[in-house]
Every structure is written in structure tokens, then in C-alpha cells.
Coordinates of C-alpha atoms in Angstrom, one line a residue:
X1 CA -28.3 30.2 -8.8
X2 CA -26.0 27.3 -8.1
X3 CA -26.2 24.4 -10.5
X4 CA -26.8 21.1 -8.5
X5 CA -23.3 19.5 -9.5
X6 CA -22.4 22.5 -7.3
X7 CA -23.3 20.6 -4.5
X8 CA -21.8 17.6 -5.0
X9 CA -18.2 16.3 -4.1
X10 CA -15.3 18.4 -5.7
X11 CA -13.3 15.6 -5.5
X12 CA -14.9 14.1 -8.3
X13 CA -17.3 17.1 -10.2
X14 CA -13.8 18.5 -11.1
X15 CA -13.0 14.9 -12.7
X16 CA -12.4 14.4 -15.8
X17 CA -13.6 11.2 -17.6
X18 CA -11.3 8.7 -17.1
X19 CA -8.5 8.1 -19.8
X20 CA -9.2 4.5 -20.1
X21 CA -12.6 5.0 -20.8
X22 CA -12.0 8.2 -23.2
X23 CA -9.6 6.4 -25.2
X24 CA -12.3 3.2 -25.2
X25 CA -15.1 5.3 -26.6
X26 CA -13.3 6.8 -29.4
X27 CA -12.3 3.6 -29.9
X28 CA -16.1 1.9 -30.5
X29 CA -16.7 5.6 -32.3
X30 CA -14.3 5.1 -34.7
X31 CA -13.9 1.6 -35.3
X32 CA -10.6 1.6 -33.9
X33 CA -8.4 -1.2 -32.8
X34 CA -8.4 -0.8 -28.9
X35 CA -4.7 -0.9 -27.9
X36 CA -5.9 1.1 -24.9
X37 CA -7.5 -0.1 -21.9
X38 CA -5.8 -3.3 -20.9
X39 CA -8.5 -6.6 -21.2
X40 CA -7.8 -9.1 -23.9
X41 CA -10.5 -9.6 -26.5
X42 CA -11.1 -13.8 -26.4
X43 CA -12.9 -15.2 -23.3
X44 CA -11.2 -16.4 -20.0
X45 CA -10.5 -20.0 -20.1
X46 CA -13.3 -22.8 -20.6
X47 CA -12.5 -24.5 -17.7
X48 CA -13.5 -21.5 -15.7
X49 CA -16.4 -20.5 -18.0
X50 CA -17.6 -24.1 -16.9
X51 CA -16.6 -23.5 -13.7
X52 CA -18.8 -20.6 -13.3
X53 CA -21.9 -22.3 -15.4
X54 CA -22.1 -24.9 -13.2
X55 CA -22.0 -23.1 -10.0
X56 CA -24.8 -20.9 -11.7
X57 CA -26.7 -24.6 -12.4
X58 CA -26.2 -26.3 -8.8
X59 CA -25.2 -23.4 -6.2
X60 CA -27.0 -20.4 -4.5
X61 CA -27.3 -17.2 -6.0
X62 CA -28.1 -15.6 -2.7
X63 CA -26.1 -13.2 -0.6
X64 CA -22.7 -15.1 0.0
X65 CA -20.9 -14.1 3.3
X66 CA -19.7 -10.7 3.3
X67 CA -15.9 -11.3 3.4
X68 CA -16.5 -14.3 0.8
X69 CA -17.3 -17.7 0.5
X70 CA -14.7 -20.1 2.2
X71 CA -14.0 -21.9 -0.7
X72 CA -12.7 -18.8 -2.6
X73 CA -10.9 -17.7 0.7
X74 CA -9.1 -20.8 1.3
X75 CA -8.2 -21.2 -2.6
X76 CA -6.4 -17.8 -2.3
X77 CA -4.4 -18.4 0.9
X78 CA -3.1 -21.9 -1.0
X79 CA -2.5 -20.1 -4.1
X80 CA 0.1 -17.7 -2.4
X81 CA 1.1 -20.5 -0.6
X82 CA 1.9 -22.3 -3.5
X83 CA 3.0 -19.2 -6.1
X84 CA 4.8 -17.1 -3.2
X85 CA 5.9 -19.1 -0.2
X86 CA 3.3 -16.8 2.1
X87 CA 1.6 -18.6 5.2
X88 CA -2.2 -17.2 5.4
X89 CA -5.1 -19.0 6.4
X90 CA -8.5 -17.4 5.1
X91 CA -8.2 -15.3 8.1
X92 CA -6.0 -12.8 5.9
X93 CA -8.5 -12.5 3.0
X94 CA -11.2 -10.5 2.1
X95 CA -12.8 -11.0 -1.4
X96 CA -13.6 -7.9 -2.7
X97 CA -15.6 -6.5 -6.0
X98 CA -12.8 -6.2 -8.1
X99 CA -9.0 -5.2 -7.2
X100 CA -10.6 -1.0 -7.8
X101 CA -13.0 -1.6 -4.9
X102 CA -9.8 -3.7 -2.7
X103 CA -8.1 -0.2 -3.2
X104 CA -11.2 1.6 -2.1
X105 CA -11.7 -0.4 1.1
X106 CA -7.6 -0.4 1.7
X107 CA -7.9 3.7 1.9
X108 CA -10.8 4.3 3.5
X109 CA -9.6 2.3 6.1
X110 CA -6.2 3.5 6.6
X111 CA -6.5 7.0 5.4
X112 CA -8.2 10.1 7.7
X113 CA -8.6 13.6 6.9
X114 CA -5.0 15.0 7.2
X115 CA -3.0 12.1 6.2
X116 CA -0.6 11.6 3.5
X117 CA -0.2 9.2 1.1
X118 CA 3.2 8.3 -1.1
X119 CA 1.9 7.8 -4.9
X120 CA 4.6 6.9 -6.9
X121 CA 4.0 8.5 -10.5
X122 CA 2.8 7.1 -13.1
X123 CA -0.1 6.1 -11.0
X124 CA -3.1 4.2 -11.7
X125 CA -5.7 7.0 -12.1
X126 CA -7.8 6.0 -9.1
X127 CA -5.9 6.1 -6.7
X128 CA -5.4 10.1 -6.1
X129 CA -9.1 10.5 -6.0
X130 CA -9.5 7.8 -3.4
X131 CA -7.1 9.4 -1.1
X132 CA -8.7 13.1 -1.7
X133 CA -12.0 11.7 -0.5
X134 CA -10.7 10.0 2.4
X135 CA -9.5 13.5 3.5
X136 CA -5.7 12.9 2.8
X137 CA -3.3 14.2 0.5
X138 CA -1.8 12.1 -2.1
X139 CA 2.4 13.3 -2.4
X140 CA 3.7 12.1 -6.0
X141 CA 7.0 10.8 -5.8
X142 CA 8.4 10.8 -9.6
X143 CA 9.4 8.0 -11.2
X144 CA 11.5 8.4 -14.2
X145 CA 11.6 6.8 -17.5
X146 CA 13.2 4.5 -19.1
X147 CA 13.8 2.3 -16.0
X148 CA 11.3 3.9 -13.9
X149 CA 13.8 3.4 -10.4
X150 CA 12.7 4.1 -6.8
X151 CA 14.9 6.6 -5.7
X152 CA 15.2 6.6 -1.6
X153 CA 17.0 10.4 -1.5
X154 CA 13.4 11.3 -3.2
X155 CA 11.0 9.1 -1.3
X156 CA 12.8 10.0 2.0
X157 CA 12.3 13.4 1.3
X158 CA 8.3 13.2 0.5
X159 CA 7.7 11.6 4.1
X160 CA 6.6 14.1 6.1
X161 CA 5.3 13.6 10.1
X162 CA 1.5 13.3 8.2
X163 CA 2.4 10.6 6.3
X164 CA 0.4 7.9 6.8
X165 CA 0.8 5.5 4.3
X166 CA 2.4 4.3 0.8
X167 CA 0.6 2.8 -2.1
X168 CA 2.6 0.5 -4.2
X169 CA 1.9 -0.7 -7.7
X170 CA 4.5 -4.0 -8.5
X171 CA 4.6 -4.8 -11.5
X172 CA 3.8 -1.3 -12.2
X173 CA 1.0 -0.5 -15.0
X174 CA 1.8 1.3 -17.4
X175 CA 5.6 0.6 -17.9
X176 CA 5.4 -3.1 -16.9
X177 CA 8.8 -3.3 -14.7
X178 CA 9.1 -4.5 -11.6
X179 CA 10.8 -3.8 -8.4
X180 CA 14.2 -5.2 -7.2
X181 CA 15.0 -7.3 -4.5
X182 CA 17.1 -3.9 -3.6
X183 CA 13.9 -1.9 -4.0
X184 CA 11.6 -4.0 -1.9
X185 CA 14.1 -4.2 0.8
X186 CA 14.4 -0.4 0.6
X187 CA 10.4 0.3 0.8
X188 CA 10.1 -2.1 3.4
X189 CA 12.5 -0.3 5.7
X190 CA 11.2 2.7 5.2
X191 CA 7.8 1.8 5.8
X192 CA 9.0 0.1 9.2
X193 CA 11.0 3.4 10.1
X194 CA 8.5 5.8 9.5
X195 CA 5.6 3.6 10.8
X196 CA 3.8 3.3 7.3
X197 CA 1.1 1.1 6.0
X198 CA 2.2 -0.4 2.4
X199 CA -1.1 -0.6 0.4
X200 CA 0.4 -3.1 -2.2
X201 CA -1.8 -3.5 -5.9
X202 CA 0.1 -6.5 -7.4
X203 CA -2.7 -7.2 -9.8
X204 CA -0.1 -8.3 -12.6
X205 CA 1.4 -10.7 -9.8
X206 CA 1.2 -13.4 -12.3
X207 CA 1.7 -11.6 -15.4
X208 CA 5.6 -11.8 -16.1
X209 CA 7.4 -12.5 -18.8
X210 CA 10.5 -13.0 -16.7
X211 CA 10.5 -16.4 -15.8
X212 CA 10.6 -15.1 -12.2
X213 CA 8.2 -15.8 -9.2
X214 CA 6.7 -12.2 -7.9
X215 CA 7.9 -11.6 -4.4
X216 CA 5.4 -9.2 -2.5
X217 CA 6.3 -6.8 0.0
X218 CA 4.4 -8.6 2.3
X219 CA 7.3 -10.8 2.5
X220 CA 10.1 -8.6 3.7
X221 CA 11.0 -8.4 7.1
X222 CA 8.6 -6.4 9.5
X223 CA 5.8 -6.1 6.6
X224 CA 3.2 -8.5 7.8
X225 CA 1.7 -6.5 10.3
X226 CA 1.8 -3.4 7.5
X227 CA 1.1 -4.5 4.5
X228 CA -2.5 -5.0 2.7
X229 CA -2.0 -6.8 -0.4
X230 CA -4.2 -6.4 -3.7
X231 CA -5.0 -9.3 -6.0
X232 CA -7.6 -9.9 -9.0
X233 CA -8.6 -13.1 -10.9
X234 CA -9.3 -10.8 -13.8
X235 CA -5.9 -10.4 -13.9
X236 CA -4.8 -13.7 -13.6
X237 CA -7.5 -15.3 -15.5
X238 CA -8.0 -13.1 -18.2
X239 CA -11.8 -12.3 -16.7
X240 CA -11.7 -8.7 -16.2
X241 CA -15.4 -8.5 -16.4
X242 CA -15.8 -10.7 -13.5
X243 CA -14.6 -8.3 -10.9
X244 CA -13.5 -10.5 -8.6
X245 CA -10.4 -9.3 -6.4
X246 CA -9.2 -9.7 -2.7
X247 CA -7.4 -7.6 -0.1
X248 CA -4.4 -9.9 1.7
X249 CA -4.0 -8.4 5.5
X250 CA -2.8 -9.6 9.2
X251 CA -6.0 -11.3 10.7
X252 CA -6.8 -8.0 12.7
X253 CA -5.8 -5.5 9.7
X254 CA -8.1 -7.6 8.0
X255 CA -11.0 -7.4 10.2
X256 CA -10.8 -3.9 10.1
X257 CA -10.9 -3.9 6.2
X258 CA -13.5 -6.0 6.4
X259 CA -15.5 -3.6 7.4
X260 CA -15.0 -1.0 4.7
X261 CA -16.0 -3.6 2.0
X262 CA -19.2 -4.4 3.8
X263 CA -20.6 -0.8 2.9
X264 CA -19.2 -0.7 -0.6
X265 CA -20.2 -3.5 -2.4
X266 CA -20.8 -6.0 0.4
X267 CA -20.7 -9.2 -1.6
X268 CA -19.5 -10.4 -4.9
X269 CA -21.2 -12.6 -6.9
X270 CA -21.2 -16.1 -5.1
X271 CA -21.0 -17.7 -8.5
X272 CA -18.1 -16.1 -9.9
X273 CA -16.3 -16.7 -6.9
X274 CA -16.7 -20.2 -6.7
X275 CA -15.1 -20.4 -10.4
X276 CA -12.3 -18.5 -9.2
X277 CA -11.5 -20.8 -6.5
X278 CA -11.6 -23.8 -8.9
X279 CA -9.4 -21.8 -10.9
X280 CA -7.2 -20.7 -8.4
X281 CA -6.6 -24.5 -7.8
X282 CA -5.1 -25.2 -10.7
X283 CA -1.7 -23.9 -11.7
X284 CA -1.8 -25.3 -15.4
X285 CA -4.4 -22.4 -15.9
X286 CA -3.0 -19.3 -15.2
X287 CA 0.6 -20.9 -16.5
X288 CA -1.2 -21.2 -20.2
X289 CA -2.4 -18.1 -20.6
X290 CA 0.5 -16.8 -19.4
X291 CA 2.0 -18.8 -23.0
X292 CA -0.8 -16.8 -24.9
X293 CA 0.4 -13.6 -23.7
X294 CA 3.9 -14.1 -23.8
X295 CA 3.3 -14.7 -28.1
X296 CA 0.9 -11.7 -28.4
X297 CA 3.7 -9.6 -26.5
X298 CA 6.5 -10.7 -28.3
X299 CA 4.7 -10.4 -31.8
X300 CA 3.8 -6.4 -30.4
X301 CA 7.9 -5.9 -29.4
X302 CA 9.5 -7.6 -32.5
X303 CA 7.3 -5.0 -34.6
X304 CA 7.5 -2.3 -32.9
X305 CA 11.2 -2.7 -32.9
X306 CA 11.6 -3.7 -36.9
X307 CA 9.8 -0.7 -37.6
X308 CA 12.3 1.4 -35.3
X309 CA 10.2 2.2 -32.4
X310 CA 12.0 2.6 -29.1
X311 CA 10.3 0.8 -26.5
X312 CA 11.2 0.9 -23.4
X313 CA 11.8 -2.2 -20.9
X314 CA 9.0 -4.9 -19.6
X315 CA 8.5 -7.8 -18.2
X316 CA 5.2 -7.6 -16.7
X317 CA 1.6 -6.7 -17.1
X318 CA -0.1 -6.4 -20.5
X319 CA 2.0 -3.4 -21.9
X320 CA 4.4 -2.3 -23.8
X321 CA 5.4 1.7 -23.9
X322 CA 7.1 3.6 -26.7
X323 CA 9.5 6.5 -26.3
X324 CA 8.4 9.0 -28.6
X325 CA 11.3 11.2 -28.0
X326 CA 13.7 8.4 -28.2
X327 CA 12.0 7.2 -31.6
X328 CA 12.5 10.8 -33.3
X329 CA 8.7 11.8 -32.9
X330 CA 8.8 15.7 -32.2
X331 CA 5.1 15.3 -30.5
X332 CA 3.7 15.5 -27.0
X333 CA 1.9 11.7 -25.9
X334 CA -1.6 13.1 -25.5
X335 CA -1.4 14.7 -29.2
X336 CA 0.0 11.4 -30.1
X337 CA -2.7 9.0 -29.3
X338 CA -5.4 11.2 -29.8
X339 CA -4.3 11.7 -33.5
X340 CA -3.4 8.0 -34.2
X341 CA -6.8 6.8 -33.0
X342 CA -8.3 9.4 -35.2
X343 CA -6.1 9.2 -38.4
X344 CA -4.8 5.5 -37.8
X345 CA -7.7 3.6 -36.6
X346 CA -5.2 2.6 -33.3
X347 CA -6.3 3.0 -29.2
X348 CA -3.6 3.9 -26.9
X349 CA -3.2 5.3 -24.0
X350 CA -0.8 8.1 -23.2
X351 CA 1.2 7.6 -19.6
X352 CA 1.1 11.7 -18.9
X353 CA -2.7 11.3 -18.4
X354 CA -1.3 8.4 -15.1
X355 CA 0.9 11.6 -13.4
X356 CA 0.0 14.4 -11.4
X357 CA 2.4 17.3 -10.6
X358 CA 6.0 18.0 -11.6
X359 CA 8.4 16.4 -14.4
X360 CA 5.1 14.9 -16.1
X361 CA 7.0 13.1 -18.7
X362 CA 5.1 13.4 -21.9
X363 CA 6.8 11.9 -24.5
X364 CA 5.7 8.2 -23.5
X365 CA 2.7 6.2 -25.0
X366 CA 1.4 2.8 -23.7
X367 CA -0.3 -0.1 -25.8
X368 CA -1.5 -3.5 -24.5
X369 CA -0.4 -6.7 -26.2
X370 CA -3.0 -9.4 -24.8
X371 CA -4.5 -9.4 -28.0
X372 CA -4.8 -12.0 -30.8
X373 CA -1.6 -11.7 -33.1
X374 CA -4.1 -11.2 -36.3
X375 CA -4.8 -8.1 -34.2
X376 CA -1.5 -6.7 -33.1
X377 CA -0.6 -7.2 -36.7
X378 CA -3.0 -5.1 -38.1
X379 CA -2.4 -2.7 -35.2
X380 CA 1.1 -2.5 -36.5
X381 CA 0.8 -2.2 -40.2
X382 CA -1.7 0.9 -39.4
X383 CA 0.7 2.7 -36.7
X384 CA 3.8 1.9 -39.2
X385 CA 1.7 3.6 -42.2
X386 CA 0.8 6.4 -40.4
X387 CA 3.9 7.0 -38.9
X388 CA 5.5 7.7 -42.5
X389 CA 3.0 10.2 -43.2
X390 CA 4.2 12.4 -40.0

């Protein structure tokens, strides 16, 4: 007799639990300092906390229009205007459930059964999934550590006359770089040559330590009409419980996308969003926390470094990665960080578990810094005690 999981999807009843929430429950089981899943521990700003209040106080709480409110719509066209130089009106946006569910409409609205997909590896963990139960086929192309390059000879060679579409993560979580001017330029003419839609999360848009404006592939010549592009106030505000995120398209693309969202989650809380367009208006916001992060970050680097990690290079996003090879550490990442959470009291997350496929590096760990410094601190002191007992 068949089980009933044996009639369900085998796209997901072959699943395992996600990493990020693995590593996040052994956390809360063992007390442990979550360096893991990527959410800072103190609120979002008050302003948008107030924001949000007061909208609960004086607003509806009904069913909001399905592609968003125009408030929020028209805050996030300015806000590229303003941050990235892009002309949109709220004709291009969509306001979705989250960036997860933007990524969910973007597929199932591009993707039909036979399709491929280019996934560059390390991938975030839901996008494979997605593709598989959209009917495609997700094709990894490697990236490889320390810098973590796009390599045309490789991508070139993954495009097949099935492929339909490329999903781009920039800055890239988990090893925080981000692309070139030379890369960009390079996807874009690909995607143009081989008649490709760009499916572009740039969640950590905002998130650099660089002191340089993000430029989205939206931007590059021939793009507009091919690109969807993926934002998230939880990213940007620190609100990662707030779920609010948008897809970016060509008025017609994002019709179209539109219609994928509206039997997902159909709405997002009208309240939430109208705190995110407040939000959005004000660049001092996002600029702060932006401070906040950039101490927490540098407090995680400078020990990590003094206590001779090698970590390799970022300037984006909330993490850092270490090089276990590189730092003298004769153990695989997934043995790692299930040992240091158990014997250290310390959450991480290790970047094999964000690959599919072939030259799976697994000597690389990652750790989020958007944490108060009390907290990396003690995060430290733990990893640098255990690591002399190895």
C-alpha cells in the first residue's frame, strides 16, 4: 500500500528541510548564537514601526489591490529612480509577498515544461525547486571560490536551444560579491543573443559596503524588455518578517506577472505596505542602517582575521564566508557547522548545502554579521575557543 506522501509532488516529498531552517532550529535547541539564517536580531527602524502603527490606526485593513496599493507602487518606481537612475512608472511594479513569492510568480510565468533555466551555483535554495515544478530544468553553471567569476566559455556552453531563461542573484548570497560592469555587460549580451529572460533577485541592492551605487541588469542595453527585477523592503529595512517585495518588469511583462501573483498570495498586507512606501521615501533610512551594518560587519572581519581565519571577499549582503581549506581546517563545511553549533554554541550555514551538481566546493562556511557587536563578539570568542580544541 502506497503511503499518501506517495501521491504528492516529487519535486518537493524528496525535499529536504531547508538549510536555513535546519541550522535555525538547532539553533533555538541548543541555545546557540544564530550566525545562520540572515535577519538581524533588533527591530526595523521606528520610523517605519510608526509608519506601519499608524496605517494600522487610520487605514483599511481590507483586501488592497492585487498588484498593490499605488502609494507603495509609486514609492518604488521613485526609489530606483532616485538610487539607480531607472525610469518606471508604477506600471512596472508588482508588490509581491516577499522577494521568495516575486521569484515564484517570475518562474511560473516564464518557465513551461521543457525549458531550461541557467542557475549560477551557489544558488539560493529555492530557486531549483521552483523551476522543477514549473516543468523546466534548472542547468548549474559553477561559480568558483574565492572570487566567485562569471565565466562566459562556461555559461556559453550551458545554453542549450531549450534554454529559456537565466536567474541572476547580484549581490550574490552567500559570498556577498557582486558583478562587474564587465560581467553585466557580458550577461546582458548573452541574454539578448540567445533570446533569454534575466530573472534578476537583487535583494541586497542596497546592502553594500562598497560605497558604490548597485547597477541592475535592467539597465544594460537591450534588457528592458527582458529583464524582471526582484526587490524586498526586508532587505532594505531590516524587516524580514514583513514580507514585503516587488517584481520590476516592462508594463506588458508586468501584466503578465501580474497574473501569477494573483493566485499565489494575491495581496500583501495593505498596512505594511503603506510603511514601506513611507520608508522608501526617505533615503536617510536605509543609508543608517546601512552605518549599523557596516560596524557589525567590520567588528565580524577584523576577528575573524586576528584570529587567522581566511575569509574570503565581500562587499555586499549580510555575510561573510570562511575558507576552511585556506585557514588549515582539514574538515568538510557541512561537518563544520553542524559540529560548531553543537560543541560551540555558534549557527552557520555551510555554502555546499546552496549547490547542486559538480565541483560542490565544500570547504566554505557562511556567517551573517547584522548582528549587535555584543553578539558577534561572543560569537567570536566561542568559534576562536573551539577552534583550538580541533
Amino acid at each position: 500500500m502506497t503511503s499518501p506522501a506517495d501521491r504528492l509532488s516529487p519535486v518537493y516529498t524528496g525535499l529536504p528541510l531547508t538549510v536555513f531552517e535546519h541550522m535555525s532550529g538547532l539553533a533555538r535547541q541548543l541555545g546557540a548564537i544564530n550566525l545562520g539564517q540572515g535577519f538581524p536580531d533588533d527591530p526595523p527602524p521606528q520610523t517605519l514601526s510608526d509608519a506601519a502603527i499608524r496605517a494600522f490606526s487610520t487605514r483599511s485593513q481590507q483586501y488592497p489591490p492585487m498588484a498593490g496599493l499605488p502609494e507603495l507602487r509609486d514609492a518604488v518606481a521613485a526609489f530606483y529612480q532616485r538610487e539607480q537612475g531607472l525610469a518606471l512608472t508604477r506600471d512596472n511594479v508588482i508588490v509581491t509577498s516577499g522577494a521568495t513569492e516575486a521569484v515564484a510568480c517570475a518562474i511560473l510565468a516564464v518557465v513551461s515544461p521543457g525549458d531550461e533555466v541557467l542557475l549560477f551555483a551557489p544558488a539560493y535554495d529555492a530557486y531549483a525547486p521552483m523551476v522543477r515544478r514549473a516543468g523546466g530544468t534548472p542547468v548549474f553553471v559553477p561559480l568558483q571560490p574565492p572570487l566567485w567569476q562569471y565565466d562566459e566559455t562556461r555559461i556559453r556552453a550551458a545554453i542549450s536551444p531549450r534554454t529559456r531563461a537565466m536567474i541572476v542573484n547580484d549581490p550574490l548570497n552567500p559570498a556577498g560579491t557582486v558583478a562587474s560592469a564587465d560581467d553585466l555587460a557580458m550577461l546582458a549580451r548573452l541574454a539578448c543573443e540567445h533570446d533569454l529572460v534575466a530573472i534578476c533577485d537583487e535583494v541586497w541592492e542596497m546592502v553594500r559596503f562598497d560605497e558604490q551605487g548597485h547597477r541592475s541588469l535592467l539597465a544594460e542595453p537591450g534588457m528592458e524588455a527582458r529583464t524582471i527585477k526582484i526587490g524586498s523592503a526586508g532587505k532594505i529595512f531590516g524587516a524580514t518578517g514583513w514580507k514585503v517585495g516587488w517584481l520590476i518588469g516592462a508594463p506588458e511583462m508586468a501584466a503578465v506577472l501580474a497574473k501569477a501573483h494573483q493566485f499565489l498570495t494575491f495581496t500583501t498586507p495593505p498596512m505594511l505596505q503603506w510603511a514601506v512606501a513611507e520608508g522608501l521615501a526617505d533615503p536617510a533610512i536605509p543609508r543608517a542602517l546601512i552605518e549599523r551594518w557596516s560596524a557589525s560587519r567590520l567588528a565580524l572581519l577584523n576577528g575573524l582575521f586576528e584570529a587567522d581565519f581566511a575569509v574570503t571577499a565581500s562587499a555586499a549582503t549580510w555575510f561573510a564566508c570562511i575558507d576552511l581549506a585556506a585557514t588549515g581546517i582539514a574538515m568538510d563545511d557541512a561537518t563544520f557547522a553542524d559540529r560548531l553549533v553543537r560543541e560551540a554554541g555558534v549557527a552557520t550555514i555551510p555554502v555546499s548545502a546552496l549547490w547542486e551538481g559538480a565541483e560542490r566546493p565544500t570547504h566554505v562556511v557562511r556567517l551573517c554579521h547584522c548582528k549587535p557587536i555584543a553578539t558577534i563578539e561572543d560569537a567570536l570568542a566561542r568559534l576562536t575557543r573551539w577552534r583550538r580544541t580541533l
